[in-house]
Short mmCIF file of C-alpha atoms in Angstrom, two decimals:
data_model
loop_
_atom_site.label_atom_id
_atom_site.label_comp_id
_atom_site.label_asym_id
_atom_site.label_seq_id
_atom_site.Cartn_x
_atom_site.Cartn_y
_atom_site.Cartn_z
CA MET A 1 -32.09 11.19 9.49
CA ILE A 2 -28.86 11.16 11.75
CA HIS A 3 -26.74 13.12 9.32
CA HIS A 4 -29.38 15.86 9.20
CA ALA A 5 -28.85 15.70 12.78
CA LYS A 6 -25.29 15.62 12.86
CA GLN A 7 -25.49 19.03 10.24
CA ALA A 8 -27.78 21.09 12.44
CA ALA A 9 -25.61 20.42 15.98
CA GLY A 10 -22.72 22.22 13.57
CA LYS A 11 -24.91 24.71 12.42
CA LEU A 12 -26.20 25.84 16.03
CA CYS A 13 -23.02 25.21 17.55
CA PRO A 14 -19.72 24.41 15.63
CA SER A 15 -17.10 25.27 17.81
CA GLY A 16 -18.67 22.77 20.76
CA TYR A 17 -18.91 20.47 18.08
CA ARG A 18 -15.71 20.43 16.45
CA ARG A 19 -14.86 19.94 19.98
CA VAL A 20 -17.10 16.35 20.42
CA VAL A 21 -15.59 15.09 17.16
CA GLY A 22 -12.34 15.82 17.82
CA TRP A 23 -12.31 14.21 20.84
CA ARG A 24 -14.63 11.08 19.34
CA TRP A 25 -10.90 10.67 16.59
CA SER A 26 -8.87 11.60 18.96
CA LEU A 27 -10.00 8.77 20.81
CA ALA A 28 -10.79 6.11 18.12
CA ALA A 29 -6.87 7.42 16.60
CA GLY A 30 -5.63 6.64 20.14
CA TRP A 31 -7.38 3.44 20.43
CA ASN A 32 -5.92 2.68 16.61
CA ALA A 33 -2.11 3.08 17.28
CA CYS A 34 -2.42 1.14 20.06
CA ALA A 35 -3.02 -1.99 18.21
CA ARG A 36 -1.68 -1.34 15.52
CA ARG A 37 1.43 -1.40 18.22
CA LEU A 38 0.45 -4.68 19.89
CA LYS A 39 -0.08 -6.05 16.30
CA THR A 40 3.47 -5.20 15.57
CA ALA A 41 4.61 -6.09 19.44
CA GLY A 42 2.98 -9.78 18.14
CA MET A 43 4.15 -10.42 15.06
CA GLU A 44 8.19 -9.18 16.43
CA MET A 45 7.52 -12.01 18.96
CA VAL A 46 6.90 -14.71 16.89
CA LEU A 47 9.14 -13.82 14.70
CA ALA A 48 12.40 -14.02 17.62
CA LEU A 49 10.76 -17.28 18.87
CA LEU A 50 9.83 -19.27 15.64
CA GLY A 51 14.22 -17.48 15.08
CA LEU A 52 15.61 -19.83 17.92
CA GLY A 53 14.32 -23.19 16.06
CA SER A 54 15.50 -21.66 13.14
CA PRO A 55 18.68 -19.42 13.50
CA PRO A 56 20.02 -17.31 10.62
CA ARG A 57 22.33 -18.20 7.65
CA GLY A 58 25.66 -16.19 6.37
CA ASP A 59 25.08 -17.10 2.93
CA THR A 60 21.10 -15.79 3.10
CA VAL A 61 20.55 -12.32 2.01
CA LEU A 62 16.97 -10.89 1.64
CA LEU A 63 17.22 -7.44 -0.09
CA ALA A 64 13.26 -5.42 0.21
CA SER A 65 11.70 -2.59 -0.91
CA MET A 66 8.14 -1.30 -1.16
CA ASN A 67 9.08 0.79 -3.94
CA GLY A 68 9.89 -2.27 -6.14
CA LEU A 69 13.97 -3.14 -7.48
CA ALA A 70 15.89 -0.10 -8.08
CA GLY A 71 18.14 1.93 -7.71
CA ASN A 72 20.68 0.61 -4.80
CA LEU A 73 19.13 -2.25 -4.32
CA ALA A 74 18.57 -3.08 -8.25
CA ARG A 75 22.62 -2.36 -7.92
CA MET A 76 23.18 -5.09 -4.69
CA LEU A 77 21.50 -7.68 -6.53
CA GLN A 78 23.45 -6.93 -9.54
CA VAL A 79 26.92 -7.47 -7.02
CA LEU A 80 26.22 -9.90 -5.01
CA ALA A 81 24.62 -12.42 -8.12
CA GLU A 82 27.98 -12.55 -8.64
CA ALA A 83 28.74 -13.10 -5.12
CA ASN A 84 30.65 -16.58 -4.11
CA TRP A 85 29.54 -16.29 -0.51
CA ALA A 86 26.46 -15.09 -1.02
CA VAL A 87 24.77 -18.86 -1.99
CA ARG A 88 20.50 -17.33 -2.12
CA LEU A 89 18.67 -14.42 -3.14
CA VAL A 90 15.81 -13.41 -2.01
CA VAL A 91 13.64 -10.18 -3.25
CA ALA A 92 10.46 -8.69 -1.66
CA VAL A 93 8.78 -6.02 -3.36
CA PRO A 94 4.66 -5.39 -3.76
CA ALA A 95 2.48 -7.98 -4.98
CA SER A 96 2.53 -5.53 -7.90
CA LEU A 97 5.59 -5.86 -9.24
CA VAL A 98 6.46 -9.57 -9.00
CA ALA A 99 6.17 -10.76 -12.14
CA GLU A 100 7.70 -7.56 -13.97
CA THR A 101 10.88 -8.27 -11.30
CA ARG A 102 10.95 -11.45 -12.22
CA ALA A 103 10.84 -11.20 -15.88
CA GLY A 104 14.08 -8.05 -15.55
CA LEU A 105 16.05 -10.90 -14.14
CA SER A 106 18.78 -11.31 -15.74
CA PRO A 107 19.83 -15.62 -16.69
CA ALA A 108 22.85 -15.77 -13.89
CA GLU A 109 20.38 -14.11 -11.70
CA SER A 110 17.41 -15.98 -12.16
CA ARG A 111 19.64 -19.48 -10.34
CA LYS A 112 20.03 -18.16 -7.57
CA VAL A 113 17.28 -15.13 -7.01
CA THR A 114 13.89 -15.85 -5.83
CA VAL A 115 11.34 -12.56 -6.23
CA LEU A 116 8.21 -12.71 -3.89
CA ALA A 117 5.27 -10.39 -2.62
CA GLN A 118 6.39 -8.51 0.37
CA GLY A 119 4.06 -9.32 3.93
CA SER A 120 3.64 -12.64 2.26
CA PRO A 121 3.78 -15.89 5.15
CA ALA A 122 6.92 -16.46 2.08
CA VAL A 123 9.21 -13.67 3.37
CA PHE A 124 8.08 -14.09 6.35
CA ARG A 125 10.35 -17.38 6.16
CA ALA A 126 13.04 -15.81 4.45
CA ILE A 127 13.63 -13.36 7.47
CA LEU A 128 13.45 -16.28 9.06
CA ARG A 129 16.25 -17.82 7.22
CA SER A 130 18.29 -14.65 5.95
CA GLY A 131 21.58 -13.35 7.54
CA PHE A 132 21.83 -10.20 6.02
CA ILE A 133 18.53 -7.62 5.37
CA VAL A 134 19.46 -5.44 3.03
CA VAL A 135 16.36 -2.38 2.87
CA THR A 136 15.83 1.27 1.63
CA HIS A 137 13.49 2.92 3.70
CA ASP A 138 13.02 0.11 6.79
CA VAL A 139 12.27 -3.02 7.71
CA LEU A 140 8.93 -2.64 8.95
CA ARG A 141 7.25 -0.77 5.14
CA ASP A 142 9.98 -2.85 3.30
CA THR A 143 9.68 -6.28 4.19
CA GLY A 144 5.84 -6.07 5.57
CA PHE A 145 7.09 -7.43 8.94
CA PRO A 146 8.65 -5.82 12.35
CA VAL A 147 12.20 -8.27 12.19
CA PRO A 148 13.04 -8.45 15.59
CA ARG A 149 17.02 -8.31 16.19
CA HIS A 150 19.16 -11.13 16.01
CA ARG A 151 22.98 -11.87 17.09
CA ARG A 152 23.09 -13.83 13.81
CA ARG A 153 21.64 -11.14 11.62
CA ARG A 154 22.33 -8.10 9.79
CA ILE A 155 20.32 -5.24 8.47
CA VAL A 156 21.63 -2.64 6.73
CA ASN A 157 20.29 -0.25 5.64
CA VAL A 158 21.09 1.63 1.71
CA TRP A 159 19.88 4.35 2.46
CA HIS A 160 17.33 5.67 -1.40
CA GLY A 161 19.29 9.07 -1.50
CA ILE A 162 20.89 11.57 -0.26
CA GLY A 163 19.89 13.42 2.22
CA MET A 164 19.16 17.02 1.74
CA LYS A 165 15.54 17.13 3.50
CA ARG A 166 15.19 16.92 7.30
CA HIS A 167 14.26 12.92 7.61
CA TRP A 168 13.07 10.48 10.36
CA LEU A 169 14.39 11.97 13.39
CA LEU A 170 15.25 15.33 12.56
CA THR A 171 11.50 16.37 12.01
CA ASP A 172 9.57 17.58 13.75
CA ARG A 173 6.50 15.65 13.80
CA ASP A 174 4.12 14.22 16.45
CA ARG A 175 5.27 11.94 19.59
CA ARG A 176 3.59 9.21 17.74
CA ALA A 177 5.76 9.25 14.46
CA PHE A 178 8.71 10.05 16.79
CA ARG A 179 9.05 6.56 18.06
CA TRP A 180 7.57 4.30 15.11
CA GLN A 181 10.89 5.71 13.41
CA LEU A 182 13.25 5.51 16.88
CA ARG A 183 11.57 1.84 17.05
CA GLU A 184 12.35 1.38 13.09
CA ALA A 185 15.68 2.80 13.35
CA ARG A 186 16.86 0.73 16.04
CA ARG A 187 16.95 -2.47 14.15
CA PHE A 188 19.79 -0.94 11.94
CA ASP A 189 22.72 -2.26 12.02
CA VAL A 190 24.42 -0.61 9.67
CA VAL A 191 23.65 2.63 6.86
CA ILE A 192 26.39 3.13 4.09
CA ALA A 193 26.84 6.36 3.35
CA SER A 194 28.27 8.43 0.10
CA SER A 195 30.15 10.57 1.98
CA LYS A 196 31.32 11.83 5.28
CA ALA A 197 28.95 14.96 5.17
CA ASP A 198 26.44 12.39 4.04
CA ALA A 199 27.47 9.74 6.67
CA GLN A 200 26.81 12.94 9.66
CA HIS A 201 23.43 13.50 8.36
CA ASN A 202 22.42 9.74 8.12
CA ALA A 203 23.75 9.08 11.56
CA ALA A 204 21.96 11.90 13.05
CA ILE A 205 18.21 10.92 11.56
CA PHE A 206 18.54 7.52 12.44
CA ARG A 207 20.49 8.04 15.39
CA LYS A 208 23.47 6.14 14.82
CA THR A 209 26.98 5.65 16.34
CA ASP A 210 29.85 6.36 14.02
CA SER A 211 30.94 2.60 14.48
CA GLN A 212 27.29 2.08 12.75
CA MET A 213 28.32 4.29 9.26
CA ARG A 214 29.85 2.85 6.71
CA LEU A 215 31.62 5.00 3.76
CA THR A 216 30.82 3.44 1.00
CA GLY A 217 28.99 5.95 -1.72
CA LEU A 218 25.57 4.86 -3.47
CA PRO A 219 25.45 1.24 -5.38
CA ARG A 220 23.05 3.18 -8.00
CA ASN A 221 25.77 5.88 -8.64
CA ASP A 222 27.78 2.70 -10.41
CA TRP A 223 26.09 2.55 -13.07
CA LEU A 224 25.99 7.16 -13.67
CA VAL A 225 29.98 6.53 -13.50
CA SER A 226 30.79 2.94 -15.52
CA GLY A 227 28.19 3.69 -17.87
CA PRO A 228 26.07 1.46 -19.99
CA SER A 229 28.56 -0.47 -20.10
CA SER A 230 27.01 -1.65 -16.37
CA TYR A 231 23.69 -1.36 -17.18
CA THR A 232 21.02 -3.67 -16.48
CA ALA A 233 19.50 -5.39 -19.66
CA ALA A 234 16.34 -3.00 -18.56
CA MET A 235 17.94 -0.31 -17.94
CA GLN A 236 20.06 -0.42 -21.59
CA ARG A 237 16.71 -0.59 -23.41
CA GLN A 238 15.44 2.83 -21.40
CA HIS A 239 19.00 3.77 -22.43
CA ALA A 240 18.48 3.62 -26.05
CA GLU A 241 14.59 5.28 -25.38
CA CYS A 242 16.15 7.63 -24.23
CA LEU A 243 18.17 8.66 -27.02
CA ARG A 244 15.77 7.33 -29.49
CA ARG A 245 13.60 10.29 -28.21
CA LYS A 246 16.05 13.16 -27.72
CA ALA A 247 16.89 12.21 -31.77
CA GLY A 248 20.06 14.49 -32.01
CA ARG A 249 18.72 17.43 -29.55
CA ARG A 250 19.89 17.70 -25.97
CA LEU A 251 18.05 17.07 -23.43
CA VAL A 252 17.20 19.74 -20.12
CA LEU A 253 15.50 17.54 -17.72
CA TYR A 254 13.24 18.79 -14.60
CA ALA A 255 12.51 16.53 -12.08
CA PRO A 256 11.19 18.56 -8.47
CA THR A 257 10.83 16.96 -5.44
CA PHE A 258 7.86 15.77 -3.59
CA ARG A 259 5.61 18.38 -1.89
CA ALA A 260 3.86 16.28 0.60
CA TYR A 261 2.61 19.13 2.74
CA TYR A 262 0.26 20.53 -0.74
CA ALA A 263 -0.84 17.18 -1.34
CA ALA A 264 -3.24 17.04 2.20
CA ASP A 265 -3.76 21.54 1.68
CA SER A 266 -7.05 22.60 0.22
CA ARG A 267 -4.72 24.38 -2.17
CA PRO A 268 -5.65 25.06 -5.59
CA ASP A 269 -4.08 22.52 -8.51
CA SER A 270 -2.51 25.65 -9.90
CA ILE A 271 -0.67 26.52 -6.97
CA ARG A 272 0.65 22.59 -6.20
CA ARG A 273 1.66 22.87 -9.49
CA SER A 274 5.37 24.03 -10.83
CA PRO A 275 5.10 26.87 -12.93
CA VAL A 276 6.93 24.70 -15.84
CA LEU A 277 3.96 22.88 -15.99
CA GLY A 278 1.57 25.82 -16.31
CA GLU A 279 1.04 27.34 -19.43
CA GLU A 280 3.74 29.94 -18.79
CA ALA A 281 6.36 26.81 -20.29
CA GLY A 282 5.22 27.82 -23.56
CA ALA A 283 8.92 30.60 -23.39
CA LEU A 284 10.64 27.77 -22.18
CA ILE A 285 9.34 25.09 -24.79
CA ASP A 286 10.65 28.21 -27.83
CA LEU A 287 14.23 28.89 -26.17
CA LEU A 288 14.93 25.33 -26.31
CA ALA A 289 13.58 24.76 -29.65
CA ARG A 290 16.16 27.68 -30.85
CA GLN A 291 18.92 26.04 -28.77
CA ASN A 292 18.52 22.50 -30.36
CA ALA A 293 17.00 21.20 -26.68
CA VAL A 294 14.16 19.74 -25.79
CA LEU A 295 12.69 19.89 -22.26
CA GLY A 296 12.07 16.55 -20.32
CA VAL A 297 10.01 16.32 -16.68
CA ARG A 298 10.01 13.58 -14.61
CA LEU A 299 7.88 14.18 -11.37
CA HIS A 300 8.28 12.56 -8.26
CA HIS A 301 7.02 9.22 -7.90
CA TYR A 302 3.44 10.31 -5.62
CA ASP A 303 2.97 13.48 -8.43
CA GLN A 304 2.81 11.26 -11.19
CA ARG A 305 -0.81 11.65 -12.02
CA GLN A 306 -0.63 15.71 -12.37
CA ALA A 307 1.40 14.38 -15.76
CA ASP A 308 -1.02 13.06 -17.31
CA GLY A 309 -3.12 15.12 -18.90
CA ILE A 310 -1.01 18.43 -18.54
CA LEU A 311 1.48 17.87 -20.40
CA ASN A 312 2.67 19.83 -23.21
CA PRO A 313 2.89 17.28 -26.63
CA ALA A 314 6.35 19.54 -26.95
CA ILE A 315 7.87 18.31 -23.40
CA LEU A 316 9.11 14.47 -23.23
CA ASN A 317 7.35 12.58 -19.86
CA CYS A 318 10.83 11.13 -18.64
CA GLY A 319 8.46 9.88 -15.61
CA HIS A 320 8.95 6.03 -13.69
CA ASP A 321 7.22 4.34 -15.82
CA GLU A 322 9.51 5.17 -18.56
CA TYR A 323 12.97 5.24 -17.17
CA PRO A 324 12.55 3.19 -13.49
CA GLU A 325 16.36 3.45 -13.43
CA VAL A 326 16.82 7.37 -13.91
CA ALA A 327 20.69 6.77 -14.04
CA ALA A 328 20.22 5.69 -17.69
CA LEU A 329 18.39 9.78 -18.24
CA LEU A 330 20.84 11.38 -15.76
CA ALA A 331 23.52 10.01 -18.10
CA GLU A 332 22.01 10.98 -21.21
CA THR A 333 20.93 14.47 -19.74
CA ASP A 334 22.69 18.15 -20.89
CA LEU A 335 21.28 20.08 -18.39
CA LEU A 336 19.68 19.42 -15.08
CA ILE A 337 16.06 21.99 -13.12
CA SER A 338 15.82 20.50 -9.81
CA ASP A 339 14.44 21.85 -6.19
CA TYR A 340 15.13 20.55 -2.67
CA SER A 341 15.24 16.81 -4.68
CA SER A 342 18.64 15.15 -4.02
CA VAL A 343 18.92 13.98 -7.32
CA TRP A 344 21.45 17.08 -7.78
CA VAL A 345 24.07 15.28 -5.94
CA ASP A 346 24.09 12.06 -7.92
CA TYR A 347 24.22 13.99 -11.41
CA LEU A 348 27.11 16.35 -9.86
CA LEU A 349 29.20 12.45 -10.95
CA THR A 350 28.35 14.14 -14.57
CA GLY A 351 30.43 17.09 -14.52
CA ARG A 352 27.03 18.82 -16.06
CA PRO A 353 25.77 22.15 -15.26
CA VAL A 354 22.94 22.42 -12.85
CA ILE A 355 20.02 24.58 -11.71
CA ALA A 356 17.74 24.75 -8.75
CA PHE A 357 14.05 26.26 -9.67
CA GLN A 358 12.88 27.46 -5.89
CA TYR A 359 9.84 29.52 -6.96
CA ASP A 360 8.37 27.99 -3.28
CA ARG A 361 11.03 28.72 -1.17
CA ASP A 362 9.40 30.01 2.27
CA VAL A 363 6.54 27.73 2.20
CA TYR A 364 8.73 24.56 2.04
CA TYR A 365 11.76 25.71 3.92
CA HIS A 366 8.85 26.60 6.80
CA LYS A 367 7.23 23.34 6.40
CA ARG A 368 9.51 20.84 5.43
CA GLY A 369 13.20 22.22 6.26
CA ILE A 370 16.76 21.56 4.30
CA VAL A 371 19.58 20.43 6.34
CA TRP A 372 22.04 21.95 4.10
CA ASP A 373 22.17 26.01 3.13
CA GLU A 374 21.98 25.47 -0.12
CA ARG A 375 23.32 28.86 -1.06
CA CYS A 376 26.57 27.46 0.30
CA ILE A 377 26.41 24.22 -1.32
CA PHE A 378 24.13 24.34 -4.73
CA PRO A 379 26.68 24.80 -7.35
CA GLY A 380 24.57 26.68 -9.85
CA PRO A 381 22.38 29.24 -10.33
CA VAL A 382 19.02 29.48 -7.42
CA VAL A 383 16.16 30.37 -8.89
CA GLU A 384 12.60 32.04 -8.31
CA SER A 385 10.65 32.70 -11.34
CA MET A 386 10.19 31.56 -14.28
CA ASP A 387 11.90 34.50 -16.45
CA GLN A 388 14.87 33.82 -14.36
CA LEU A 389 14.64 30.04 -14.86
CA ASN A 390 15.46 30.64 -18.69
CA ARG A 391 17.85 33.13 -18.46
CA GLU A 392 20.01 30.79 -16.91
CA ILE A 393 18.72 28.11 -19.14
CA GLU A 394 19.59 30.07 -22.10
CA ARG A 395 23.15 31.17 -20.30
CA LEU A 396 24.48 27.72 -19.40
CA LEU A 397 23.22 26.22 -22.86
CA THR A 398 25.13 29.00 -24.91
CA THR A 399 28.40 29.87 -22.78
CA GLY A 400 28.28 26.53 -20.45
CA MET A 401 29.03 27.10 -16.82
CA THR A 402 31.76 30.56 -15.51
CA GLU A 403 35.15 29.71 -13.84
CA LYS A 404 34.02 30.50 -10.53
CA GLU A 405 30.77 28.16 -11.46
CA ARG A 406 32.78 25.40 -12.42
CA TRP A 407 35.17 25.70 -8.76
CA HIS A 408 32.44 26.08 -6.99
CA TYR A 409 31.27 22.42 -8.64
CA GLU A 410 34.04 20.27 -7.68
CA LEU A 411 33.93 21.56 -4.31
CA SER A 412 30.05 20.73 -3.88
CA ARG A 413 31.50 17.33 -5.85
CA ARG A 414 33.98 16.70 -2.88
CA PHE A 415 30.84 17.57 -0.14
CA PHE A 416 29.15 14.72 -1.20
CA HIS A 417 30.70 12.14 -2.85
CA GLU A 418 33.82 10.13 -1.19
CA PHE A 419 34.33 7.96 -3.86
CA ASP A 420 33.63 8.49 -7.99
CA ASP A 421 35.50 5.08 -9.31
CA GLY A 422 31.87 2.95 -9.93
CA ARG A 423 32.66 0.49 -7.36
CA ALA A 424 29.83 1.44 -4.30
CA GLY A 425 28.31 -1.96 -4.59
CA GLU A 426 31.45 -3.62 -4.03
CA ARG A 427 32.43 -1.84 -1.27
CA VAL A 428 29.11 -2.62 0.79
CA ALA A 429 28.76 -6.02 -0.66
CA ALA A 430 32.50 -6.34 0.91
CA VAL A 431 30.51 -4.85 4.22
CA MET A 432 28.59 -7.44 5.02
CA ARG A 433 30.86 -9.88 4.23
CA ASP A 434 33.00 -8.54 7.06
CA LEU A 435 29.95 -8.76 9.21
CA ARG A 436 29.22 -12.24 8.13
CA LYS A 437 33.08 -13.41 9.29
CA ALA A 438 32.53 -10.98 13.01
#
């Protein structure tokens, strides 16, 4: 009855109905936001009060990420497990990943590491004891708690990638999101960076001073530089599986970024998906077969569900379920196709060619925005159609990069990577050790 009355009111006076509903929705959203702020402030106050009687210990490190133990965090665990000063290590991951994370620990790590579910009482207690908290996004989402500042606790952000897009305080979000991100950014004592340019980007998105930035390189790239001998046991299995699936062929990997504005849009699926995932992929697959190559697709983990049921059987699904650590996959990739994702920046350390396939450039630049001018820094072809993409793939697989492209490639590599010695994780650990002494 009430539902039918609402429908009738909407038909009789649509504009007035929308105003009333919009006003009620705004009021409800305001109350919900206020309740969340009060809850966060209350939890922060409790943590601060409990911290007075249980000061943090400098030899205890909490590593937390809402995406699980992977990337920079996994490499830091590998390094800290061998550090003498880090006596106790605690890893906080989503509850669904706890068992898998425990099973993936090496025998040496198992003796020092405790794996807990983020947001649990055990993580609450670990926060009180930890002298260091290492996160990949922000403290609240990674640990499940609004950790207050403490003079004996240091929060280190090993940000999950080299910045290409507008993030955090560089975005055009509403005031509520801006205030939340500013509050979270203030919790970070140190933010790492891969190069001087990356340090400037991270200082801007988190409102940090130069003294709070540390030029270390990204820990996860240690694996890409050092090779399989430095891999974890799980990564070695992933690497072996990649070699088996390649079967002597060259791997052309397509790794696009996430398009959040499409996910919330009413556009049809044919627009949301890249042409590489549609009917136009047939010509590309035939081209690669003639070149003794195979196409692999690694979608953003938020988009992984799109791959189910739509990938051509001739395409390898190289998603996060198959290869949680992208380094094991990039090491065996002969040509990378990206768009606005920063994965191509990591891939520069391999010295192999890259292509940017930006079929929706105008929309993406307007909706999300790019920090760096890719026309200047991208060291490879930038194409917008499948015909252009096929031509460039065939050229690079046949003749390789030109002399000009190699020069541009090295310039971009130096712009984004200050180090290529495979010791970024050790430098981050050294930063933490120095902060412990301060």
